[in-house]
Tab-separated table of C-alpha atoms in Angstrom:
chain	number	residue	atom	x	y	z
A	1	UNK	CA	-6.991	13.897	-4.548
A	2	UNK	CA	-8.918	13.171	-7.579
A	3	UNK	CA	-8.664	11.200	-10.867
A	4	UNK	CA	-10.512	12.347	-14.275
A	5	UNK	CA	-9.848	11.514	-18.046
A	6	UNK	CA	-11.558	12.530	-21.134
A	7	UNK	CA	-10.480	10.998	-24.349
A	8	UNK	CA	-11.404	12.150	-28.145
A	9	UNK	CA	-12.089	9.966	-30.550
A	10	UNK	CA	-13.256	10.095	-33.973
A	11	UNK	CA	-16.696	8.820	-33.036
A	12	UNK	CA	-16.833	11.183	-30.037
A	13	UNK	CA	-15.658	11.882	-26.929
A	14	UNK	CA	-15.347	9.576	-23.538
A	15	UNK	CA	-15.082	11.073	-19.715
A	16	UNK	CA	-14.806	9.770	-16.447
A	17	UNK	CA	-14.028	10.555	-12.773
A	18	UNK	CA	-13.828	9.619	-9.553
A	19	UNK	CA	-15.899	11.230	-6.338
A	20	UNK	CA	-13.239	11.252	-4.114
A	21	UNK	CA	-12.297	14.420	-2.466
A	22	UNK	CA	-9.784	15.089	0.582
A	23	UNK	CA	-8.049	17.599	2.540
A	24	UNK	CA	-5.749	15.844	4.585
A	25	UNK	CA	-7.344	12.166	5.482
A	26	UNK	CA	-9.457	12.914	8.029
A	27	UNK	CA	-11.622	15.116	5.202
A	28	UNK	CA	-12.482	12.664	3.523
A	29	UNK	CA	-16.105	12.965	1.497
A	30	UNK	CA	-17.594	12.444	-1.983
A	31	UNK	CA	-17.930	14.997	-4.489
A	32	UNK	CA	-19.478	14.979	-7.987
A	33	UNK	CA	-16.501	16.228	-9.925
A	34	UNK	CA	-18.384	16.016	-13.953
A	35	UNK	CA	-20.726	18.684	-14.831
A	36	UNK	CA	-22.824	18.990	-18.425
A	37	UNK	CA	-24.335	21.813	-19.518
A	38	UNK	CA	-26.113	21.933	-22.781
A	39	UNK	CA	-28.921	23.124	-25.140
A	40	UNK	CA	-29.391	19.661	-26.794
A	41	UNK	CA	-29.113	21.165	-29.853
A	42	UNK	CA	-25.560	23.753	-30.427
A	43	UNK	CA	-23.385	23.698	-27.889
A	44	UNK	CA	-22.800	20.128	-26.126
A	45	UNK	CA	-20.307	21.060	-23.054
A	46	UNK	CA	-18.760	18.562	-19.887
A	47	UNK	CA	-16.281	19.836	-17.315
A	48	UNK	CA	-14.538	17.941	-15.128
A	49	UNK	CA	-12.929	19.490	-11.950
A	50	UNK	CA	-9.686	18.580	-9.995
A	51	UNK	CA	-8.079	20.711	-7.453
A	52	UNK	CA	-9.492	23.123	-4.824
A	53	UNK	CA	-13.167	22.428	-4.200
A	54	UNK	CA	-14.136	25.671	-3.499
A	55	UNK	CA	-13.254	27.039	-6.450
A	56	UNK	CA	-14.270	24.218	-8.316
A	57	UNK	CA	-17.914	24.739	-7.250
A	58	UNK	CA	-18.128	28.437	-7.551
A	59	UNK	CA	-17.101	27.300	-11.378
A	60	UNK	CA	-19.169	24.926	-12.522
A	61	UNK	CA	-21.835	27.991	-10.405
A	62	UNK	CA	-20.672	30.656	-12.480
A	63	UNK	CA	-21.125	28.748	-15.856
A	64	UNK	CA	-24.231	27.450	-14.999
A	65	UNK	CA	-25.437	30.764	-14.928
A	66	UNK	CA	-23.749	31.994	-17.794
A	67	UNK	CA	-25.857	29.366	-19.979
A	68	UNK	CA	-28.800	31.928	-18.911
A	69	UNK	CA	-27.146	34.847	-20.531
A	70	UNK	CA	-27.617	35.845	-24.105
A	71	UNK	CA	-23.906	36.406	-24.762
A	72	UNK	CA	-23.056	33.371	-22.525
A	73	UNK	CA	-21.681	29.873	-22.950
A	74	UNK	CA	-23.732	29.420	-25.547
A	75	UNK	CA	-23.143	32.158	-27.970
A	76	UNK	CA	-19.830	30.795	-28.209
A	77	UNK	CA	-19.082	30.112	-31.959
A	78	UNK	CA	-16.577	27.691	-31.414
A	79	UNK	CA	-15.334	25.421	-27.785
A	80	UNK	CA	-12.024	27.418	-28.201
A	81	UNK	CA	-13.842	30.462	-27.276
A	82	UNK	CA	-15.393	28.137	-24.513
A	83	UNK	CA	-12.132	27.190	-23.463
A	84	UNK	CA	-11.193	30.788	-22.997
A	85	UNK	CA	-13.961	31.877	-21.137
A	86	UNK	CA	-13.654	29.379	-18.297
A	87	UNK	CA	-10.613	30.102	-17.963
A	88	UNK	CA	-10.879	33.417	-17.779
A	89	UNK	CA	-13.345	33.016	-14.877
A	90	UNK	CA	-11.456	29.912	-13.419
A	91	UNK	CA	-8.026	32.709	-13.190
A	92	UNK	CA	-10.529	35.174	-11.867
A	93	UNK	CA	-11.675	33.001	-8.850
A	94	UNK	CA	-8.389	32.146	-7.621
A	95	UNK	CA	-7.037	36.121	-7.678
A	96	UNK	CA	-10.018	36.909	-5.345
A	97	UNK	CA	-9.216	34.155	-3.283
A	98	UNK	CA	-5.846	34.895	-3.108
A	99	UNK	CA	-6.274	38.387	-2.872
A	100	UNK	CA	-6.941	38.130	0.625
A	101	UNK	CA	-4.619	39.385	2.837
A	102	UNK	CA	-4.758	35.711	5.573
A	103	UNK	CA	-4.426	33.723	2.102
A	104	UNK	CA	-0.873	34.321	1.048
A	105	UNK	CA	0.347	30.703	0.222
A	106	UNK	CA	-2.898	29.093	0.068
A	107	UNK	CA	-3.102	26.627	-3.098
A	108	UNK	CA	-6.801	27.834	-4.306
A	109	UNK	CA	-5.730	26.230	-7.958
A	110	UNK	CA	-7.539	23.806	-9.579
A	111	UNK	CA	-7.327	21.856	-13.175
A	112	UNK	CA	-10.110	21.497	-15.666
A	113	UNK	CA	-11.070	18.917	-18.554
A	114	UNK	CA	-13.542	20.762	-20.812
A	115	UNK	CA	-14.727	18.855	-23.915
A	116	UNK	CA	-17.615	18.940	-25.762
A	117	UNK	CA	-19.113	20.140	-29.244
A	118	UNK	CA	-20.392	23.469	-30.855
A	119	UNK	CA	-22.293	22.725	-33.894
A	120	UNK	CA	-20.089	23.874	-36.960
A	121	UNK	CA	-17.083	22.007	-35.236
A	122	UNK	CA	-15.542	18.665	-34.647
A	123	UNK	CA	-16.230	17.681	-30.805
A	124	UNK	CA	-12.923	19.325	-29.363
A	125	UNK	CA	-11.425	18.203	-25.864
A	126	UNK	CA	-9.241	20.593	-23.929
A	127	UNK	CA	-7.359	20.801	-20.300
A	128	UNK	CA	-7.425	24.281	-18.668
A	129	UNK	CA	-4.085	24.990	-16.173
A	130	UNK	CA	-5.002	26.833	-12.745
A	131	UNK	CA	-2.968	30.284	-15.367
A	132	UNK	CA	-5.998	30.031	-17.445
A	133	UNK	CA	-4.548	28.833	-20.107
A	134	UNK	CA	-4.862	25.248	-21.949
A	135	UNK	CA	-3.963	22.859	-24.111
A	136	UNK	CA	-6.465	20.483	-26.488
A	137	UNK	CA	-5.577	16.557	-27.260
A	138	UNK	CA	-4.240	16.050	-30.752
A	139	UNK	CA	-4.426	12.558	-33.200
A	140	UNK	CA	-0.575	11.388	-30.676
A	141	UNK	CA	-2.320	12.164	-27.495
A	142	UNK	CA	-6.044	11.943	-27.681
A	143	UNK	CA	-6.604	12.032	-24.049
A	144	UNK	CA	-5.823	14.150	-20.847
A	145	UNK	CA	-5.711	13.151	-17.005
A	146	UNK	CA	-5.930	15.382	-14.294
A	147	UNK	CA	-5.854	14.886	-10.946
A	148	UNK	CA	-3.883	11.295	-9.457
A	149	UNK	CA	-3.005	10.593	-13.181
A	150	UNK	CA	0.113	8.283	-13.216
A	151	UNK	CA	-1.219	5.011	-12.102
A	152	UNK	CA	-3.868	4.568	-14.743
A	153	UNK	CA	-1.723	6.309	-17.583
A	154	UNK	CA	-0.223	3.236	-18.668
A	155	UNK	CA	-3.164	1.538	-20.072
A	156	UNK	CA	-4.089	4.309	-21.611
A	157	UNK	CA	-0.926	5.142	-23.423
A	158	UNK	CA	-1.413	0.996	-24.763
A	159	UNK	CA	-4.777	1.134	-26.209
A	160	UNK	CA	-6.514	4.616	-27.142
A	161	UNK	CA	-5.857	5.929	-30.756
A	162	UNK	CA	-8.824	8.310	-32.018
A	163	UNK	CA	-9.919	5.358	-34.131
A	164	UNK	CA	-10.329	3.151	-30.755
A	165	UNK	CA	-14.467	2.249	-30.490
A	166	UNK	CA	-16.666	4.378	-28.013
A	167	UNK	CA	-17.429	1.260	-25.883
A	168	UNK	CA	-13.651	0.602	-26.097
A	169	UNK	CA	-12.567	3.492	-25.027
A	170	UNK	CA	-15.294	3.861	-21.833
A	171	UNK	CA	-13.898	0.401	-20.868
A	172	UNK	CA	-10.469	1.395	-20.831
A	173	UNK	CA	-10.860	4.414	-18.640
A	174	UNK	CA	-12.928	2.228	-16.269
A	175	UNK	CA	-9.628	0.041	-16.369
A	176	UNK	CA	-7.509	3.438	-15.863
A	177	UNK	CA	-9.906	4.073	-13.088
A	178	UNK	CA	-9.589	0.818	-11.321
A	179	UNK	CA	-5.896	0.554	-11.370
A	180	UNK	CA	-5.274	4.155	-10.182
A	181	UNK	CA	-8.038	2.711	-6.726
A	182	UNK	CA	-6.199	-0.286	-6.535
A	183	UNK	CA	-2.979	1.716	-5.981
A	184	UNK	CA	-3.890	4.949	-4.477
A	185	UNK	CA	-6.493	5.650	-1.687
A	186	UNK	CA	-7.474	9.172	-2.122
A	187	UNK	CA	-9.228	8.035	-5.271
A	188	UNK	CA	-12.983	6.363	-4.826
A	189	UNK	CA	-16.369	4.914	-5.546
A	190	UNK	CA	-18.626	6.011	-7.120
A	191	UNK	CA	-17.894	7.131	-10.421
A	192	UNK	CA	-18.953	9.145	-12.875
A	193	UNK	CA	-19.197	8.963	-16.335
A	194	UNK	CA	-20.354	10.044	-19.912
A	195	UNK	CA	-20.428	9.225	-23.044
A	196	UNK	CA	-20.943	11.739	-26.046
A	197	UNK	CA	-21.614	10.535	-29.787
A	198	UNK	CA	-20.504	13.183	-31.937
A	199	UNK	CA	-22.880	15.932	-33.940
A	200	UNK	CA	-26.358	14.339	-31.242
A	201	UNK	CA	-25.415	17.203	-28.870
A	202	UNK	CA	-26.872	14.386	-26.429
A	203	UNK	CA	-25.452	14.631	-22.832
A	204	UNK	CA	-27.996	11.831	-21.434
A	205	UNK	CA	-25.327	9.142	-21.684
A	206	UNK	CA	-24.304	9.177	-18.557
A	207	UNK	CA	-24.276	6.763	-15.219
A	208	UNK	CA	-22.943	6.745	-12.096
A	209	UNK	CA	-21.159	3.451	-10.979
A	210	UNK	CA	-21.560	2.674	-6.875
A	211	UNK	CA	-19.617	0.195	-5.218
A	212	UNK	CA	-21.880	-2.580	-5.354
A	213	UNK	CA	-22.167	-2.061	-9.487
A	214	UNK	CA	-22.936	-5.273	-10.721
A	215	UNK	CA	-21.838	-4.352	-14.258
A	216	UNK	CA	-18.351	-3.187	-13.039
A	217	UNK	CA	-17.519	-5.553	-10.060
A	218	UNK	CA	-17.605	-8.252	-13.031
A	219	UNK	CA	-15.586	-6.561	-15.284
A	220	UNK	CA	-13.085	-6.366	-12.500
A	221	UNK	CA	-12.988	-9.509	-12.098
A	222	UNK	CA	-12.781	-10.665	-15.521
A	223	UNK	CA	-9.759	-8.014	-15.870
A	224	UNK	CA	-8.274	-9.241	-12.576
A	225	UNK	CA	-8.732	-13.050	-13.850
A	226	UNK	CA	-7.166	-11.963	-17.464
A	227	UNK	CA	-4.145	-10.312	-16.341
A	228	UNK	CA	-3.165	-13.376	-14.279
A	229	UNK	CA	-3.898	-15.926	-17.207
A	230	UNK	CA	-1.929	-13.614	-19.722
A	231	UNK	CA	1.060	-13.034	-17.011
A	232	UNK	CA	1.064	-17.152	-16.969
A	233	UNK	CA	1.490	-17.425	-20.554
A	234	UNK	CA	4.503	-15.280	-20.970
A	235	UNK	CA	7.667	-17.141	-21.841
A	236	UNK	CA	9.833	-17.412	-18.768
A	237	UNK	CA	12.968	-15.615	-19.286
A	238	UNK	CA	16.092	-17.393	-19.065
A	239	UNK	CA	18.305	-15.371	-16.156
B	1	UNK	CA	14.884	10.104	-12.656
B	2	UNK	CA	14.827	6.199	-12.330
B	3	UNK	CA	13.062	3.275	-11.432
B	4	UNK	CA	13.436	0.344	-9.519
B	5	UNK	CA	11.899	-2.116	-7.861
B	6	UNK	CA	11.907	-5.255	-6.037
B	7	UNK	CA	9.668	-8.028	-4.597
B	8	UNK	CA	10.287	-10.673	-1.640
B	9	UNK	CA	8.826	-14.082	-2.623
B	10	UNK	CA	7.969	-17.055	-0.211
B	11	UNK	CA	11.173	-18.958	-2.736
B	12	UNK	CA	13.612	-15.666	-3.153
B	13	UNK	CA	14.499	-12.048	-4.056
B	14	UNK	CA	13.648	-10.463	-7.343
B	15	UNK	CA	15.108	-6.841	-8.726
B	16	UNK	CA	14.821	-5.259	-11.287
B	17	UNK	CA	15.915	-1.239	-12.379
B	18	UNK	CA	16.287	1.056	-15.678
B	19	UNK	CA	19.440	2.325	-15.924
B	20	UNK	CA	18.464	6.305	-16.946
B	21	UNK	CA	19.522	9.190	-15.408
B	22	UNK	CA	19.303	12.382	-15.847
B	23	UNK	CA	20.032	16.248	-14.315
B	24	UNK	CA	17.267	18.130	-16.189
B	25	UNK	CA	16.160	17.210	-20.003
B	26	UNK	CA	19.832	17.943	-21.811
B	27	UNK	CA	21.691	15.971	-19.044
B	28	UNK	CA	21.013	12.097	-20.027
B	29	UNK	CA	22.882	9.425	-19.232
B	30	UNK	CA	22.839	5.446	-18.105
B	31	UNK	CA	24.406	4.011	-15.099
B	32	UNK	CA	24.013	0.991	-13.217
B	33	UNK	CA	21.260	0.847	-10.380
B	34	UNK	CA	21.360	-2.387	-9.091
B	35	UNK	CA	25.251	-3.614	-7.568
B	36	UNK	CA	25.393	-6.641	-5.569
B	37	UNK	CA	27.742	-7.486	-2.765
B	38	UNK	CA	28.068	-11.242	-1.577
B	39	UNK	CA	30.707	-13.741	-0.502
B	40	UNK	CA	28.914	-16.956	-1.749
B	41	UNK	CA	28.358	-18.773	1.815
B	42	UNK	CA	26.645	-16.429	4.545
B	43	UNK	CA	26.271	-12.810	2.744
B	44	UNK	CA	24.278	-12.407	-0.455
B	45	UNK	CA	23.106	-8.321	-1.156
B	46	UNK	CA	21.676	-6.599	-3.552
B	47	UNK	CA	21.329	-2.693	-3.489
B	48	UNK	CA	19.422	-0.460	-5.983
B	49	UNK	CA	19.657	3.454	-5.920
B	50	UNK	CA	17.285	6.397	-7.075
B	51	UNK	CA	18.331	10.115	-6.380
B	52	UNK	CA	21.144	11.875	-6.389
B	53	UNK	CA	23.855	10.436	-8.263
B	54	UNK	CA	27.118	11.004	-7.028
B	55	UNK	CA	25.798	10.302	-3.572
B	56	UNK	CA	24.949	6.844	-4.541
B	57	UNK	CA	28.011	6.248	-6.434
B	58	UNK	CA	29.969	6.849	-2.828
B	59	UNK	CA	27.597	4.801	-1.115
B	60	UNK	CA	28.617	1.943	-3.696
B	61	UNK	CA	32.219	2.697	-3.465
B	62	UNK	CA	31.938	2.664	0.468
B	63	UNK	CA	29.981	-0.810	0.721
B	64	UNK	CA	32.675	-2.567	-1.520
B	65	UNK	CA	35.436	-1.160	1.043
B	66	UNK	CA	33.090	-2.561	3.950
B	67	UNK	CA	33.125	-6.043	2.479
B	68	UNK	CA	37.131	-6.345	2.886
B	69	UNK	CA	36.731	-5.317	6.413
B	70	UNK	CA	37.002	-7.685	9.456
B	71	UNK	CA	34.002	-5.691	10.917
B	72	UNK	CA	32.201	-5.067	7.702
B	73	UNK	CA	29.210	-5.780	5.995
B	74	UNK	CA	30.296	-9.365	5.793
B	75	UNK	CA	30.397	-9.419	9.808
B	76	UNK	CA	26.573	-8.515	10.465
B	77	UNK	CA	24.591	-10.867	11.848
B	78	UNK	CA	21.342	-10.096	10.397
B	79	UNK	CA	20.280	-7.508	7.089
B	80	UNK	CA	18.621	-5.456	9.657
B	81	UNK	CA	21.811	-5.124	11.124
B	82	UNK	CA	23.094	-4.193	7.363
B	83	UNK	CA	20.287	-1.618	6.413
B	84	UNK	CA	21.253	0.600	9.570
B	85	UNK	CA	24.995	-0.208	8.459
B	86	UNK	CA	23.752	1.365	5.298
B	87	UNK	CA	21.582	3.899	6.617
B	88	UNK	CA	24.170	5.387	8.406
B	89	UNK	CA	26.564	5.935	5.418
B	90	UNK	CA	23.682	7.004	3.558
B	91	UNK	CA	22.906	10.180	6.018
B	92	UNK	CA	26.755	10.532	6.601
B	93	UNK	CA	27.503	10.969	2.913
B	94	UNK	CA	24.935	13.490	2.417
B	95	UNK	CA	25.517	15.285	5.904
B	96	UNK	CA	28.875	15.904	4.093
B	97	UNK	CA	27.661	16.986	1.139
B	98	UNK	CA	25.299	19.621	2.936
B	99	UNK	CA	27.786	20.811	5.062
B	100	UNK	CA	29.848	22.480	2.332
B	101	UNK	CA	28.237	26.591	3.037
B	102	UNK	CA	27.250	26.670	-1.064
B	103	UNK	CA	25.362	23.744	-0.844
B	104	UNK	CA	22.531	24.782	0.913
B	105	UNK	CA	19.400	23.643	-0.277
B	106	UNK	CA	20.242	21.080	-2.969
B	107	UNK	CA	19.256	17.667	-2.658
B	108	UNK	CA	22.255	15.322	-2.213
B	109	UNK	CA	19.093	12.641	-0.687
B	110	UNK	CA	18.807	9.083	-2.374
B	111	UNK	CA	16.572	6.377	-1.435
B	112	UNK	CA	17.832	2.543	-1.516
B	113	UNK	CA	16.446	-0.719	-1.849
B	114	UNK	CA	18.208	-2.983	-0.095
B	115	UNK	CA	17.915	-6.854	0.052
B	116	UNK	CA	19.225	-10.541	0.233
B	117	UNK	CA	20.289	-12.682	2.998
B	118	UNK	CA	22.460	-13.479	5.925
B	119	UNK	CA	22.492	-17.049	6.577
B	120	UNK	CA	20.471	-18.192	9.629
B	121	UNK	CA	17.791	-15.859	8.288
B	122	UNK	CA	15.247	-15.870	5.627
B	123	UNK	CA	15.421	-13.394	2.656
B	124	UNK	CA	14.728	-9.832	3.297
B	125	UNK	CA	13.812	-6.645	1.690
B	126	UNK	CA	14.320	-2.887	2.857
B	127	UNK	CA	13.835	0.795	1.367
B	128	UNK	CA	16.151	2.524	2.549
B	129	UNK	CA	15.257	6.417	3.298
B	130	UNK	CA	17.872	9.685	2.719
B	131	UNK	CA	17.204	9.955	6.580
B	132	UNK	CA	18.691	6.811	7.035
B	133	UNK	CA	15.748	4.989	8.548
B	134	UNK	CA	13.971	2.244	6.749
B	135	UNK	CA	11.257	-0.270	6.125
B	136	UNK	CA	10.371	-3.875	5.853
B	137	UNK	CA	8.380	-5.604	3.450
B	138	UNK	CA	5.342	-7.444	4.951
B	139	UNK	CA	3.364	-10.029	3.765
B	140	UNK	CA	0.986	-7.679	2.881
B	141	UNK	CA	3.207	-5.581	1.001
B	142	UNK	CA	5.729	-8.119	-0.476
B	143	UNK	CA	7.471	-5.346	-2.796
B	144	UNK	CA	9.671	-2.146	-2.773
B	145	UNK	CA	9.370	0.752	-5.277
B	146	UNK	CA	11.605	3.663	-5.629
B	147	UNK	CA	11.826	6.677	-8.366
B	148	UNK	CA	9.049	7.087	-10.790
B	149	UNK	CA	7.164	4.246	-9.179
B	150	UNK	CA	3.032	5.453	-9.629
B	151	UNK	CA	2.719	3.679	-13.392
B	152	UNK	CA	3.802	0.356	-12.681
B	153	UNK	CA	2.153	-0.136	-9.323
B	154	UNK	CA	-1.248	-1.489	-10.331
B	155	UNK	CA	0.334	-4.574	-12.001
B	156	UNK	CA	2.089	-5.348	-8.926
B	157	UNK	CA	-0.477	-4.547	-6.436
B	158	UNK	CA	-3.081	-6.906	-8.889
B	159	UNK	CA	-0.569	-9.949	-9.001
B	160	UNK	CA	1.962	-9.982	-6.863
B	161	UNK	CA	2.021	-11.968	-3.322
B	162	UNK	CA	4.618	-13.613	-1.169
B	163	UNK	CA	3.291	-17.147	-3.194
B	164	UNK	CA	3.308	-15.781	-6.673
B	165	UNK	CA	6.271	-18.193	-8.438
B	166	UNK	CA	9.552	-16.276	-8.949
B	167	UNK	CA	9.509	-16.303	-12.388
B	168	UNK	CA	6.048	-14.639	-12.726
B	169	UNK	CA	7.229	-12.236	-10.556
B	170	UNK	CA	10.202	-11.970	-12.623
B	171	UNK	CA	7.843	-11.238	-15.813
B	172	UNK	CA	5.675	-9.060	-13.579
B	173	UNK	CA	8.418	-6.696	-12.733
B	174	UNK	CA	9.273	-6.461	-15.908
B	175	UNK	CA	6.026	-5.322	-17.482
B	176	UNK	CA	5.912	-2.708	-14.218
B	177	UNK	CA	9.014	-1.234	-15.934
B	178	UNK	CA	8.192	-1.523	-19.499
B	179	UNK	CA	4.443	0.186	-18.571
B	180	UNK	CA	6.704	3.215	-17.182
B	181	UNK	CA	8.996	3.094	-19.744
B	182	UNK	CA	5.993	3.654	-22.101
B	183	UNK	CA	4.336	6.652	-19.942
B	184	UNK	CA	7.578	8.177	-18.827
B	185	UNK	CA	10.180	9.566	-20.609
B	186	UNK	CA	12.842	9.989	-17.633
B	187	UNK	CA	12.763	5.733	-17.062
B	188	UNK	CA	14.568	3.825	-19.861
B	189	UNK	CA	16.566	0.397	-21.330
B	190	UNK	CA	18.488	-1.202	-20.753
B	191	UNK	CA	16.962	-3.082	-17.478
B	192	UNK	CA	18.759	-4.411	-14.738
B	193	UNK	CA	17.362	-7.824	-13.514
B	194	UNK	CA	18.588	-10.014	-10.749
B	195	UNK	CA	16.884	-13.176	-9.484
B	196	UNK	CA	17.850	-14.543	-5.932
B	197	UNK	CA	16.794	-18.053	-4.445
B	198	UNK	CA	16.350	-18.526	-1.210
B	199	UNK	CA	19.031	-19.635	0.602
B	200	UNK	CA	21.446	-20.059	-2.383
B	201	UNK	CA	24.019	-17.557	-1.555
B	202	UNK	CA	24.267	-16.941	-5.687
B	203	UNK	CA	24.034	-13.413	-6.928
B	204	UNK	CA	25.127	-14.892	-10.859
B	205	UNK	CA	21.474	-14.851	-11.736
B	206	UNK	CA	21.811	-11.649	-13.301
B	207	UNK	CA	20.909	-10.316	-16.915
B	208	UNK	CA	21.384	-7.037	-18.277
B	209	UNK	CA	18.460	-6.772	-20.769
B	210	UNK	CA	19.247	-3.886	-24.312
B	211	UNK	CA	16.808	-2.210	-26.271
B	212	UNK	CA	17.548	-5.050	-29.240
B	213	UNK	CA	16.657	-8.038	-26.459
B	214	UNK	CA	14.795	-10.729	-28.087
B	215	UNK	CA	12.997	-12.299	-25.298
B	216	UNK	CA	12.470	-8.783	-23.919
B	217	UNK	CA	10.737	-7.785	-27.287
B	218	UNK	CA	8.624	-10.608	-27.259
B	219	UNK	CA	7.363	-10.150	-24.054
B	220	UNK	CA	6.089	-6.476	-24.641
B	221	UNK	CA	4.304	-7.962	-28.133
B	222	UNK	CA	2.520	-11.175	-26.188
B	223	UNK	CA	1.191	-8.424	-23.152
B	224	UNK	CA	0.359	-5.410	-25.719
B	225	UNK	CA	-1.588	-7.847	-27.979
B	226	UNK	CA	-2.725	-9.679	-24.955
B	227	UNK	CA	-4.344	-6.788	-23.321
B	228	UNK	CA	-6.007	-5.344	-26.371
B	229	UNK	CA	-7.902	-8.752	-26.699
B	230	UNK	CA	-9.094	-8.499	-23.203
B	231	UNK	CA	-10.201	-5.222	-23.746
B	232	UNK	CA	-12.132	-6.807	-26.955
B	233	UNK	CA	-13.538	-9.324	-24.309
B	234	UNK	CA	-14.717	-7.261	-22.249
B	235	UNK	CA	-19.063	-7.069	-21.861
B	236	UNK	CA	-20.050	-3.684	-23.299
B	237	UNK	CA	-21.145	-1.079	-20.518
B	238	UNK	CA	-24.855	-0.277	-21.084
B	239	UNK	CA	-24.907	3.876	-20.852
């Protein structure tokens, strides 16, 4: 399994994703599952992948070389057009894969997270279905899960609004992120994330958190240590 | 769907369940998850239900017909002895159910939580599966889940052990259910709560808890505003 979240907010947009990918347990192995592509100065794009990992990689292939074509990624005029595109390609994948005759049944699906900006626009954040089609956050729900989502909803649904601070917001999908490993084992270290300040079409804000992070082994513990003290100072309830 | 849950403590039982139900979107209802079954001396049992819901209603019915029988449910000798008791109705009712030829292939399955005690044995804790066949909790894994349980398992699994006092567990149960509540449409108020101490025979520590509940209310203010400020307190990532 996998678990990625982007969230828009009015300052820009915040993603983040685990490296954890499996096919039964005993394939177990780590996978970089966030992809940028950009021109540092139009078009500001990040994908995030979960589902097959075949098809996933032939994707982020495909669009990597469609930033070399003249009418490619980035002669998009707006990240709706983007939006399309991938998942026109994404759809095409998984016919040919299906198409073959041993493959009947096979689940080559996968779900996308594409956000990003296109100079003229507002950064725009979208999740593409396995049809093709997709769906973009609004000012009620400016954020979208894929992958191993339910655990670390929760805290999400609490804190993000679009007016929630950048640094804010990263912290509380780091939270999402570390709830959904506390519960669920097919979601792991490392993790990736990136932060994107709206109109710098600057994808450089990025880092990849290993186990032994310094920076987030303390905020888990500081979370871990909070919850407890605030679960202390409730009321007791009279039953 | 539904959700319930409930933790085994070092100093008791506690339960806790919404009371929504629902056949698709346009079928909603409430009913009653949690029904306890006790005699005040040697027999003290609480059962909580999530699937299908005129299979659990007969399972109910049943176990209150077993506790006015010489060789009932008041007559085991241990819980174990009661969760295969259970088990057994369990698979029976729905064998039943599936035998009838136009009933193929709907789900008549419902999973159980079953706990309390039988005196000359500590406190236990089962889940009950539609197969019949169940599980312990462990020291370990001091808590059941069943229904929509992903969103509030990180609270548990980050507090909760066989030492944690019973009414923090109480309060920790409770924010399990109100995080679902607030990521999941198909869980819902009122709550179910039932707190049992070791080795008092005394099911009467039960409250039923309404949308309108005071103490309820409170709670959810204390923990929303609570968490926001540790998300405030948290050092900024450096990306």
């Amino acid at each position: 399994m996998t678990y990625c979240l982007a969230i828009k907010l009015n300052s820009g947009l915040v993603f983040a994703g685990d490296t954890r990918t499996n096919a039964g347990v005993d394939r177990v192995a780590s996978y970089r599952k966030l992809f940028t592509f950009g021109n540092g100065k139009t078009h500001s794009l990040a994908v995030m992948c979960s589902g097959n990992l075949a098809t996933t990689q032939a994707l982020v292939e495909m669009l990597g070389r469609s930033c070399q074509q003249q009418d490619g990624l980035f002669s998009d005029v707006s990240l709706f057009d983007t939006a399309r595109r991938v998942g026109n390609i994404l759809v095409d994948l998984i016919a040919e894969a299906q198409s073959r005759p041993a493959n009947q049944g096979i689940d080559f699906g996968c779900n996308l997270i594409l956000g990003g900006q296109v100079a003229g626009e507002e950064p725009r954040l979208f999740h593409i279905y396995p049809q093709g089609n997709f769906i973009e956050t609004s000012v009620e729900t400016p954020f979208m899960q894929i992958g191993e989502e339910k655990y670390g909803k929760p805290i999400l649904d609490r804190i993000i609004t679009p007016e929630t601070p950048i640094d804010r917001a990263l912290i509380c999908a780091l939270l999402s992120l570390d709830s959904t490993m506390k519960s669920n084992l097919t979601v792991d270290m490392p993790l990736d994330v990136l932060v994107y300040h709206r109109d710098t079409f600057d994808l450089d804000h990025t880092r990849r958190i290993e186990r032994e992070d310094q920076d987030f082994n303390d905020m888990r513990r500081y979370w871990g240590d909070g919850l407890r003290r605030l679960i202390d100072g409730v009321a007791a309830f009279n039953i």
